[in-house]
CSV table of C-alpha atoms and ligand atoms in Angstrom, one decimal:
chain,number,residue,atom,x,y,z
A,82,MET,CA,60.7,99.5,-8.0
A,83,ALA,CA,63.1,102.4,-7.2
A,84,THR,CA,66.1,102.7,-9.3
A,85,THR,CA,67.6,105.9,-7.9
A,86,ALA,CA,69.4,104.3,-4.9
A,87,PRO,CA,72.9,102.9,-5.6
A,88,ALA,CA,73.0,99.2,-5.0
A,89,GLN,CA,75.8,99.3,-2.5
A,90,GLN,CA,74.7,102.2,-0.3
A,91,GLY,CA,75.9,102.0,3.3
A,92,PRO,CA,73.5,102.4,6.2
A,93,ALA,CA,74.3,106.0,6.7
A,94,SER,CA,73.4,106.9,3.1
A,95,ALA,CA,70.1,105.2,3.5
A,96,ARG,CA,69.1,107.6,6.3
A,97,SER,CA,66.6,110.2,5.3
A,98,ASP,CA,67.2,113.8,5.1
A,99,HIS,CA,64.7,114.1,7.9
A,100,ALA,CA,66.9,112.1,10.2
A,101,GLN,CA,66.7,113.2,13.7
A,102,THR,CA,67.0,111.9,17.3
A,103,GLY,CA,64.7,109.2,18.4
A,104,GLY,CA,62.8,109.0,21.6
A,105,PRO,CA,60.3,111.6,22.7
A,106,GLY,CA,62.0,114.2,20.4
A,107,VAL,CA,60.2,112.7,17.4
A,108,PRO,CA,57.3,115.0,16.3
A,109,GLN,CA,54.1,113.3,17.4
A,110,SER,CA,52.1,113.7,14.3
A,111,ARG,CA,51.4,111.5,11.2
A,112,LEU,CA,53.1,112.7,8.0
A,113,LEU,CA,53.0,111.2,4.5
A,114,ALA,CA,56.1,112.6,2.8
A,115,THR,CA,56.0,110.0,0.0
A,116,GLU,CA,53.9,107.0,-1.0
A,117,ILE,CA,54.2,104.1,1.4
A,118,PRO,CA,56.6,102.4,1.0
A,119,GLY,CA,58.7,105.3,-0.4
A,120,PRO,CA,61.7,105.0,-2.7
A,121,ARG,CA,64.4,104.5,0.0
A,122,SER,CA,62.3,101.8,1.7
A,123,ARG,CA,61.8,100.1,-1.7
A,124,ALA,CA,65.5,100.2,-2.4
A,125,LEU,CA,66.2,98.6,1.0
A,126,GLN,CA,63.4,96.1,0.4
A,127,GLU,CA,65.2,95.0,-2.8
A,128,ARG,CA,68.5,94.6,-1.0
A,129,LYS,CA,66.7,92.7,1.7
A,130,ALA,CA,65.2,90.3,-0.9
A,131,ALA,CA,68.7,89.6,-2.2
A,132,ALA,CA,70.3,89.2,1.2
A,133,VAL,CA,67.7,87.8,3.6
A,134,PRO,CA,65.7,84.6,3.1
A,135,ARG,CA,62.0,85.2,2.2
A,136,GLY,CA,61.0,83.2,5.2
A,137,VAL,CA,61.8,86.3,7.2
A,138,GLY,CA,58.8,88.3,6.1
A,139,ILE,CA,58.0,92.0,6.7
A,140,THR,CA,54.5,93.1,7.4
A,141,LEU,CA,54.9,96.6,6.3
A,142,PRO,CA,57.9,97.1,4.1
A,143,VAL,CA,59.1,100.4,5.3
A,144,PHE,CA,62.5,100.7,6.9
A,145,THR,CA,62.9,102.6,10.2
A,146,ASP,CA,65.1,105.7,10.6
A,147,VAL,CA,64.1,106.8,14.1
A,148,ALA,CA,61.2,106.2,16.5
A,149,GLY,CA,59.8,107.6,19.7
A,150,GLY,CA,56.5,108.1,21.5
A,151,GLY,CA,53.8,106.8,19.1
A,152,ILE,CA,55.6,107.6,15.9
A,153,LEU,CA,58.0,105.7,13.7
A,154,VAL,CA,59.9,107.8,11.1
A,155,ASP,CA,60.9,105.8,8.0
A,156,VAL,CA,63.9,106.4,5.8
A,157,ASP,CA,61.8,108.4,3.4
A,158,GLY,CA,60.7,110.8,6.1
A,159,ASN,CA,57.2,109.5,6.6
A,160,ARG,CA,55.9,109.6,10.1
A,161,LEU,CA,53.8,106.5,10.8
A,162,ILE,CA,51.6,106.0,13.8
A,163,ASP,CA,52.8,102.9,15.6
A,164,LEU,CA,50.0,100.7,16.8
A,165,GLY,CA,52.2,97.7,17.1
A,166,SER,CA,55.1,98.5,19.4
A,167,GLY,CA,57.2,95.9,17.7
A,168,ILE,CA,54.6,93.4,18.9
A,169,ALA,CA,54.0,94.7,22.3
A,170,VAL,CA,57.7,95.4,23.1
A,171,THR,CA,58.2,99.2,23.3
A,172,GLY,CA,55.5,99.8,25.9
A,173,VAL,CA,57.7,102.5,27.7
A,174,GLY,CA,58.4,104.1,24.3
A,175,ASN,CA,61.0,103.6,21.7
A,176,GLY,CA,64.4,105.1,22.7
A,177,GLU,CA,63.0,106.0,26.0
A,178,PRO,CA,65.6,108.4,27.6
A,179,THR,CA,66.0,106.7,31.0
A,180,VAL,CA,66.3,103.3,29.2
A,181,VAL,CA,68.9,104.8,26.9
A,182,ARG,CA,70.8,106.3,29.8
A,183,ALA,CA,70.8,103.0,31.8
A,184,VAL,CA,71.9,101.0,28.7
A,185,THR,CA,74.7,103.5,28.0
A,186,ALA,CA,76.0,103.5,31.6
A,187,GLN,CA,76.0,99.7,31.6
A,188,ILE,CA,77.8,99.4,28.3
A,189,GLU,CA,80.5,101.7,29.7
A,190,ARG,CA,80.9,99.3,32.7
A,191,PHE,CA,81.0,96.0,30.8
A,192,THR,CA,78.9,94.3,28.1
A,193,HIS,CA,78.9,90.7,29.0
A,194,THR,CA,80.4,88.1,31.4
A,195,CYS,CA,77.9,85.2,31.1
A,196,PHE,CA,76.0,85.2,34.3
A,197,THR,CA,76.8,81.5,34.9
A,198,ILE,CA,80.6,82.3,34.8
A,199,THR,CA,80.7,85.4,37.0
A,200,GLY,CA,77.6,87.1,38.3
A,201,TYR,CA,76.6,90.8,38.3
A,202,ASP,CA,74.1,92.9,40.3
A,203,GLY,CA,71.7,93.8,37.4
A,204,TYR,CA,70.6,90.2,36.9
A,205,VAL,CA,69.9,89.7,40.6
A,206,GLU,CA,68.0,93.1,40.7
A,207,VAL,CA,65.8,92.2,37.8
A,208,ALA,CA,65.0,88.8,39.5
A,209,GLU,CA,64.2,90.6,42.8
A,210,ALA,CA,61.9,93.1,40.9
A,211,LEU,CA,60.0,90.3,39.1
A,212,ASN,CA,59.7,88.2,42.4
A,213,ARG,CA,58.2,91.3,44.0
A,214,LEU,CA,55.9,92.4,41.1
A,215,THR,CA,54.5,89.2,39.7
A,216,PRO,CA,51.2,87.9,41.2
A,217,GLY,CA,51.3,86.2,44.6
A,218,ASP,CA,53.2,86.9,47.8
A,219,HIS,CA,54.8,83.4,48.1
A,220,GLU,CA,58.5,83.0,47.9
A,221,LYS,CA,59.7,83.1,44.3
A,222,ARG,CA,62.8,82.7,42.1
A,223,THR,CA,63.5,84.1,38.7
A,224,ALA,CA,65.8,82.9,35.9
A,225,LEU,CA,66.5,85.1,32.9
A,226,PHE,CA,66.8,84.2,29.2
A,227,ASN,CA,66.7,86.0,25.8
A,228,SER,CA,63.5,85.3,24.0
A,229,GLY,CA,60.0,84.5,24.8
A,230,ALA,CA,60.2,81.0,23.3
A,231,GLU,CA,63.3,80.3,25.5
A,232,ALA,CA,61.4,81.4,28.6
A,233,VAL,CA,58.5,79.0,27.7
A,234,GLU,CA,60.9,76.1,27.1
A,235,ASN,CA,62.5,76.7,30.4
A,236,ALA,CA,59.2,76.9,32.3
A,237,VAL,CA,58.4,73.5,30.8
A,238,LYS,CA,61.8,72.1,31.9
A,239,VAL,CA,61.2,73.3,35.4
A,240,ALA,CA,57.7,71.9,35.6
A,241,ARG,CA,58.9,68.5,34.3
A,242,VAL,CA,61.6,68.2,36.9
A,243,ALA,CA,59.4,69.5,39.7
A,244,THR,CA,56.6,67.1,38.9
A,245,GLY,CA,58.4,64.1,37.4
A,246,ARG,CA,55.6,64.1,34.7
A,247,ASP,CA,56.0,64.9,31.0
A,248,THR,CA,52.8,66.1,29.4
A,249,VAL,CA,52.2,69.8,28.7
A,250,VAL,CA,48.7,71.0,28.1
A,251,VAL,CA,48.2,74.0,25.8
A,252,PHE,CA,45.1,75.5,24.3
A,253,ASP,CA,43.5,76.1,20.9
A,254,HIS,CA,44.7,79.3,19.2
A,255,ALA,CA,47.9,79.3,21.5
A,256,TYR,CA,51.1,80.9,20.5
A,257,HIS,CA,54.2,80.1,22.5
A,258,GLY,CA,57.1,80.5,20.0
A,259,ARG,CA,59.1,79.1,17.1
A,260,THR,CA,61.6,76.7,18.7
A,261,ASN,CA,60.8,73.0,18.4
A,262,LEU,CA,59.0,72.5,21.7
A,263,THR,CA,57.2,75.9,21.4
A,264,MET,CA,56.2,75.2,17.8
A,265,ALA,CA,54.5,72.0,19.1
A,266,MET,CA,52.8,74.2,21.7
A,267,THR,CA,51.7,76.8,19.1
A,268,ALA,CA,48.3,76.0,17.5
A,269,LYS,CA,48.6,77.6,14.1
A,270,SER,CA,50.3,75.7,11.3
A,271,MET,CA,50.9,78.3,8.6
A,272,PRO,CA,53.3,80.1,8.8
A,273,TYR,CA,54.7,78.9,12.2
A,274,LYS,CA,54.9,75.1,11.9
A,275,HIS,CA,54.2,74.2,8.2
A,276,GLY,CA,56.8,71.7,7.1
A,277,PHE,CA,59.0,72.1,10.2
A,278,GLY,CA,58.1,68.9,12.0
A,279,PRO,CA,58.5,66.4,13.6
A,280,PHE,CA,57.5,68.3,16.7
A,281,ALA,CA,58.3,67.7,20.3
A,282,PRO,CA,56.0,65.0,21.8
A,283,SER,CA,53.9,65.0,25.0
A,284,VAL,CA,52.1,68.2,24.1
A,285,HIS,CA,48.3,68.0,24.4
A,286,ARG,CA,45.9,70.7,23.1
A,287,ALA,CA,42.7,71.5,25.0
A,288,PRO,CA,39.7,73.7,23.9
A,289,LEU,CA,39.8,77.3,24.9
A,290,SER,CA,37.1,79.6,26.1
A,291,TYR,CA,36.3,81.9,23.1
A,292,PRO,CA,33.1,83.9,24.0
A,293,PHE,CA,32.5,85.4,20.6
A,294,ARG,CA,32.5,81.9,19.0
A,295,ASP,CA,31.5,79.4,21.6
A,296,GLY,CA,29.0,81.2,23.7
A,297,LEU,CA,30.0,79.2,26.8
A,298,SER,CA,30.4,80.7,30.3
A,299,GLY,CA,34.0,80.6,31.7
A,300,PRO,CA,33.2,77.8,34.1
A,301,ASP,CA,31.4,75.7,31.5
A,302,ALA,CA,34.3,76.1,29.0
A,303,ALA,CA,36.8,75.2,31.8
A,304,ALA,CA,34.7,72.0,32.6
A,305,ALA,CA,34.8,71.0,29.0
A,306,ALA,CA,38.5,71.5,28.8
A,307,ILE,CA,39.2,69.7,32.1
A,308,HIS,CA,36.9,66.7,31.1
A,309,GLN,CA,38.8,66.4,27.7
A,310,ILE,CA,42.3,66.5,29.5
A,311,GLU,CA,41.2,64.0,32.1
A,312,LYS,CA,39.8,61.6,29.5
A,313,GLN,CA,42.6,61.9,26.9
A,314,VAL,CA,45.7,62.4,29.1
A,315,GLY,CA,44.9,61.9,32.8
A,316,ALA,CA,45.5,64.6,35.3
A,317,ASP,CA,48.3,62.7,36.9
A,318,GLN,CA,50.3,62.7,33.7
A,319,VAL,CA,50.3,66.5,33.3
A,320,ALA,CA,53.4,68.4,34.3
A,321,ALA,CA,52.2,71.9,33.2
A,322,LEU,CA,49.2,73.7,31.9
A,323,VAL,CA,50.5,76.6,29.9
A,324,ILE,CA,48.1,79.4,28.8
A,325,GLU,CA,48.1,83.0,27.7
A,326,PRO,CA,45.6,84.9,29.9
A,327,ILE,CA,44.6,86.8,26.8
A,328,GLN,CA,45.9,85.2,23.6
A,329,GLY,CA,48.2,87.2,21.5
A,330,GLU,CA,49.0,85.8,18.0
A,331,GLY,CA,45.9,83.6,18.2
A,332,GLY,CA,43.5,86.5,18.0
A,333,PHE,CA,43.4,88.5,21.2
A,334,VAL,CA,40.9,86.0,22.6
A,335,VAL,CA,39.8,87.0,26.0
A,336,PRO,CA,38.4,83.9,27.8
A,337,ALA,CA,35.1,84.3,29.5
A,338,PRO,CA,35.2,85.2,33.2
A,339,GLY,CA,35.8,82.2,35.4
A,340,PHE,CA,37.7,80.2,32.8
A,341,LEU,CA,41.2,81.0,34.1
A,342,PRO,CA,40.4,80.7,37.8
A,343,ALA,CA,38.7,77.3,37.2
A,344,LEU,CA,41.7,75.9,35.3
A,345,ALA,CA,44.1,77.3,38.0
A,346,ALA,CA,42.1,75.7,40.8
A,347,TRP,CA,42.0,72.3,38.9
A,348,ALA,CA,45.7,72.5,38.3
A,349,SER,CA,46.4,73.2,41.9
A,350,ALA,CA,44.2,70.3,43.1
A,351,ASN,CA,46.0,67.9,40.8
A,352,GLY,CA,49.6,68.9,41.3
A,353,ILE,CA,49.9,70.4,37.9
A,354,VAL,CA,52.1,73.5,37.4
A,355,PHE,CA,49.9,76.4,36.2
A,356,VAL,CA,52.1,78.5,33.8
A,357,ALA,CA,50.8,81.9,32.7
A,358,ASP,CA,52.5,82.9,29.4
A,359,GLU,CA,52.4,86.7,29.9
A,360,ILE,CA,55.0,87.4,27.2
A,361,GLN,CA,52.6,89.5,25.3
A,362,THR,CA,50.2,90.6,28.1
A,363,GLY,CA,52.7,91.4,30.8
A,364,PHE,CA,54.1,94.8,32.0
A,365,ALA,CA,51.1,97.1,32.1
A,366,ARG,CA,49.9,96.1,28.7
A,367,THR,CA,46.4,95.1,29.7
A,368,GLY,CA,45.8,97.9,32.3
A,369,ARG,CA,47.2,95.7,35.0
A,370,MET,CA,50.9,95.0,35.7
A,371,PHE,CA,50.0,91.4,34.7
A,372,ALA,CA,46.8,90.2,33.0
A,373,CYS,CA,46.3,87.4,35.5
A,374,GLU,CA,45.6,90.0,38.2
A,375,ASP,CA,42.3,90.8,36.5
A,376,GLU,CA,40.7,87.7,37.9
A,377,GLY,CA,43.0,87.3,40.9
A,378,VAL,CA,44.7,84.2,39.3
A,379,VAL,CA,48.1,83.4,40.9
A,380,PRO,CA,50.2,81.3,38.5
A,381,ASP,CA,52.8,78.9,39.8
A,382,ILE,CA,55.1,80.1,37.0
A,383,ILE,CA,54.8,83.2,34.9
A,384,THR,CA,56.9,83.7,31.7
A,385,THR,CA,57.6,87.3,30.6
A,386,ALA,CA,59.6,89.0,27.8
A,387,LYS,CA,58.8,91.7,25.2
A,388,GLY,CA,57.8,94.8,27.3
A,389,ILE,CA,60.2,93.9,30.1
A,390,ALA,CA,63.2,95.8,28.8
A,391,GLY,CA,62.1,98.6,26.5
A,392,GLY,CA,63.2,96.9,23.3
A,393,MET,CA,66.3,95.1,24.5
A,394,PRO,CA,66.1,91.3,24.3
A,395,LEU,CA,65.3,89.7,27.7
A,396,SER,CA,62.9,87.1,29.0
A,397,ALA,CA,62.2,85.6,32.4
A,398,VAL,CA,60.7,82.7,34.2
A,399,THR,CA,59.4,83.5,37.6
A,400,GLY,CA,58.0,80.8,39.8
A,401,ARG,CA,57.4,79.3,43.2
A,402,ALA,CA,60.7,78.9,44.9
A,403,GLU,CA,60.2,75.1,45.5
A,404,LEU,CA,59.4,74.5,41.8
A,405,MET,CA,62.3,76.7,40.5
A,406,ASP,CA,64.8,75.2,42.9
A,407,ALA,CA,63.8,71.6,42.0
A,408,VAL,CA,66.2,71.9,39.0
A,409,HIS,CA,69.8,70.7,39.7
A,410,VAL,CA,72.7,73.1,39.8
A,411,GLY,CA,73.7,74.0,36.3
A,412,GLY,CA,70.4,72.8,34.8
A,413,LEU,CA,69.3,76.3,33.7
A,414,GLY,CA,71.4,78.8,31.8
A,415,GLY,CA,72.7,79.9,28.4
A,416,THR,CA,75.4,82.2,27.1
A,417,TYR,CA,73.5,85.4,26.9
A,418,GLY,CA,70.6,84.8,29.3
A,419,GLY,CA,70.1,87.9,31.5
A,420,ASN,CA,72.7,90.0,29.5
A,421,PRO,CA,73.8,92.9,31.7
A,422,VAL,CA,72.8,95.5,29.1
A,423,ALA,CA,69.3,94.1,28.8
A,424,CYS,CA,69.1,93.9,32.6
A,425,ALA,CA,70.0,97.5,32.9
A,426,ALA,CA,67.3,98.4,30.3
A,427,ALA,CA,64.8,96.2,32.2
A,428,LEU,CA,65.5,98.0,35.5
A,429,ALA,CA,64.8,101.4,33.9
A,430,ALA,CA,61.7,100.1,32.1
A,431,ILE,CA,60.3,98.4,35.3
A,432,GLU,CA,60.8,101.7,37.2
A,433,LEU,CA,58.6,103.4,34.6
A,434,PHE,CA,56.0,100.6,34.7
A,435,GLU,CA,55.8,100.8,38.4
A,436,HIS,CA,56.0,104.6,39.0
A,437,GLY,CA,55.5,106.2,35.6
A,438,GLY,CA,51.7,105.9,35.5
A,439,LEU,CA,51.8,103.4,32.6
A,440,VAL,CA,49.4,100.9,34.1
A,441,GLU,CA,46.7,103.7,34.3
A,442,ARG,CA,47.7,104.9,30.9
A,443,ALA,CA,47.2,101.5,29.4
A,444,ALA,CA,43.7,101.3,30.9
A,445,ALA,CA,42.8,104.8,29.5
A,446,ILE,CA,44.1,103.7,26.1
A,447,GLY,CA,41.7,100.7,26.3
A,448,THR,CA,38.8,102.9,27.1
A,449,LEU,CA,39.5,105.3,24.2
A,450,LEU,CA,40.1,102.5,21.6
A,451,THR,CA,37.1,100.4,22.7
A,452,ASP,CA,34.8,103.4,22.5
A,453,ARG,CA,36.1,104.4,19.0
A,454,LEU,CA,36.1,100.9,17.7
A,455,SER,CA,32.6,100.1,19.1
A,456,ARG,CA,31.3,103.1,17.2
A,457,ILE,CA,33.0,102.0,14.0
A,458,ARG,CA,31.6,98.5,14.5
A,459,ASP,CA,28.0,99.9,14.9
A,460,ALA,CA,28.3,101.3,11.4
A,461,ASN,CA,30.2,98.4,9.8
A,462,PRO,CA,28.8,94.9,10.3
A,463,CYS,CA,32.0,93.4,9.0
A,464,ILE,CA,33.4,94.0,12.5
A,465,GLY,CA,31.9,91.1,14.5
A,466,ASP,CA,33.6,91.7,17.8
A,467,VAL,CA,35.6,94.4,19.7
A,468,ARG,CA,37.5,92.9,22.5
A,469,GLY,CA,40.6,93.1,24.7
A,470,ARG,CA,41.8,94.9,27.8
A,471,GLY,CA,43.9,98.0,28.2
A,472,ALA,CA,46.3,98.7,25.3
A,473,MET,CA,45.7,95.2,24.0
A,474,ILE,CA,42.5,95.6,21.9
A,475,ALA,CA,41.3,93.9,18.7
A,476,ILE,CA,38.5,93.7,16.2
A,477,GLU,CA,37.5,90.4,14.6
A,478,ILE,CA,36.5,90.8,10.9
A,479,VAL,CA,33.6,88.5,9.7
A,480,ASP,CA,31.4,88.0,6.7
A,481,PRO,CA,28.3,89.9,8.0
A,482,SER,CA,25.9,87.4,6.4
A,483,THR,CA,27.4,84.2,7.9
A,484,GLY,CA,29.7,85.4,10.7
A,485,ALA,CA,32.5,83.4,9.1
A,486,PRO,CA,36.1,84.7,9.5
A,487,ASP,CA,37.0,87.1,6.7
A,488,ALA,CA,40.8,87.1,6.2
A,489,ALA,CA,40.6,88.8,2.8
A,490,THR,CA,38.8,91.9,4.2
A,491,THR,CA,41.1,91.9,7.2
A,492,GLY,CA,44.1,92.1,4.9
A,493,ARG,CA,42.5,94.9,2.9
A,494,ILE,CA,41.8,97.0,6.0
A,495,ALA,CA,45.4,96.5,7.2
A,496,ALA,CA,46.8,97.5,3.8
A,497,GLY,CA,44.5,100.5,3.6
A,498,ALA,CA,45.7,101.7,7.0
A,499,HIS,CA,49.4,101.1,6.1
A,500,ALA,CA,49.0,103.2,3.0
A,501,GLN,CA,47.7,106.0,5.2
A,502,GLY,CA,50.7,105.8,7.6
A,503,VAL,CA,49.1,103.7,10.4
A,504,ILE,CA,51.0,100.6,11.5
A,505,LEU,CA,48.4,97.9,12.2
A,506,LEU,CA,49.1,94.2,12.9
A,507,THR,CA,46.8,91.4,12.2
A,508,CYS,CA,46.5,88.0,14.1
A,509,GLY,CA,44.2,85.1,14.7
A,510,THR,CA,44.2,81.5,13.7
A,511,ASP,CA,42.0,82.5,10.8
A,512,SER,CA,44.0,85.7,10.1
A,513,ASN,CA,40.8,87.8,10.6
A,514,VAL,CA,41.7,89.8,13.6
A,515,ILE,CA,43.2,93.4,13.6
A,516,ARG,CA,45.0,94.1,16.9
A,517,PHE,CA,46.0,97.4,18.5
A,518,LEU,CA,49.2,97.4,20.7
A,519,PRO,CA,50.3,101.0,20.9
A,520,PRO,CA,53.3,102.1,23.0
A,521,LEU,CA,51.8,103.1,26.3
A,522,VAL,CA,53.3,106.6,25.9
A,523,ILE,CA,51.3,107.4,22.8
A,524,ASP,CA,49.1,110.5,23.1
A,525,ASP,CA,45.4,110.6,22.6
A,526,ALA,CA,45.6,112.8,19.4
A,527,LEU,CA,47.5,110.1,17.6
A,528,LEU,CA,45.1,107.4,18.7
A,529,HIS,CA,42.2,109.5,17.4
A,530,ASP,CA,44.0,110.2,14.1
A,531,ALA,CA,44.6,106.4,13.7
A,532,MET,CA,41.0,105.6,14.5
A,533,ASP,CA,39.8,108.2,12.0
A,534,VAL,CA,42.0,106.5,9.3
A,535,LEU,CA,40.7,103.1,10.3
A,536,ASP,CA,37.1,104.4,10.2
A,537,SER,CA,37.6,105.8,6.6
A,538,VAL,CA,39.3,102.6,5.4
A,539,VAL,CA,36.6,100.3,6.8
A,540,THR,CA,33.8,102.6,5.6
A,541,ALA,CA,35.3,102.8,2.1
A,542,LEU,CA,35.3,99.0,1.8
B,848,PLZ,N1,54.5,83.6,24.0
B,848,PLZ,C1,52.4,84.8,24.3
B,848,PLZ,O1,53.3,86.4,22.1
B,848,PLZ,C2,55.8,86.1,20.8
B,848,PLZ,C3,55.8,86.4,17.7
B,848,PLZ,C4,56.1,87.1,16.5
B,848,PLZ,P1,59.7,85.3,21.2
B,848,PLZ,N2,54.8,86.7,20.0
B,848,PLZ,C5,55.3,87.3,18.7
B,848,PLZ,C6,56.6,86.1,15.5
B,848,PLZ,O2,56.0,86.1,14.3
B,848,PLZ,O3,57.6,85.4,15.7
B,848,PLZ,C7,55.4,85.3,21.9
B,848,PLZ,C8,54.1,85.5,22.5
B,848,PLZ,C9,53.7,84.6,23.6
B,848,PLZ,C10,55.7,83.4,23.4
B,848,PLZ,C11,56.2,84.3,22.4
B,848,PLZ,C12,57.5,84.0,21.8
B,848,PLZ,O4,58.4,85.1,22.1
B,848,PLZ,O5,60.4,86.4,22.0
B,848,PLZ,O6,59.2,85.7,19.8
B,848,PLZ,O7,60.4,84.0,21.2
């Protein structure tokens, strides 16, 4: 543990000598100035341990100084390749200049009114943009909130009022948040649910299409899920079916083709609200503006957050006008939902998603990563699967002799990459998936450097 830093140093004194402006001005190359974490990060980590509950964990205990493009500079001056984007948030880039300008201009006008007290243009403009950009040309309405979990909660509220039913169907490996209802909807116990019950009732879990594990076609997997729901719940009891088009925390599971369309058709035939949780997959991430578009699925309601506002907290529920308007006046809201500063950031970010070539860039990132990872897999049988779409790619780590999930090796690979200055995230119900979620503005050289590091780490094991 570092002993050089004074115990009571202020934030400014924790900044590195290498401190500089964030955004695209950050040099786009990896640099190891100290061991990782370095002394300043270790000093901050000690203070964190004394000030913040351990329940708030840190994947890679380096502390950020500035960030931009595909690089995060820590307080010791290390330049780390960011393959996490703060969990798929900074798609447009960290400290992206047009986002910064929009935020600054809005802060100078006003910071807050509470939209349900007096309105402002930014909220309405974000709603109009989402109504236009999300799949389907039907009439839509959008309500804004702060976090992804809050969006999911509100999607369920809308579906329950609109249908007069109560059951929510979710899927194996699902992740929908950490509030009480969304914990119930999330599949994985440790660390998300363990000890936090009792959970909200009327949540039913159905089997998911998981091609690497179940070998089923999409239509067959959907038929199995539908049969199970009809027998165990009854279609006429179901208010909403909530699904991530590609699962995020649950392991970047891409359902077999035909699975999502079959579920959407069944939901539609049975008066069930089909909710696509695109909180992780949305906004160009998968090489489409929204992942549902890949199979032409038009959700009744779509939840978005993360990438929407370039790092500012904002989430949205966008849905068919008749569903969204089923809720009584005053039934939806919250003090900060659709905060004007977050809305200004979202409008700048959406402009970049629409006209800045980021959808195409995400697709190109997917091609590069899939190609590099497939070659690493061919030489390393511990990589059982390479999957994902666009800038949402993962490898599943297995015991080569049995195919069983191998969380220990997964952890070693992530730690090895971290030590070399590459920020990698893991995920999966069995904690055996390494996921790649770079900012969409990262350049190819950084991606290749990160893949070289991964290759050497995996090969060395
Ligand atoms: N739905 C599909 O991916 C958030 C969670 C990180 P919030 N995923 C990252 C963590 O450990 O808490 C997520 C998601 C999908 C909902 C959410 C919830 O979004 O903004 O974290 O509430």
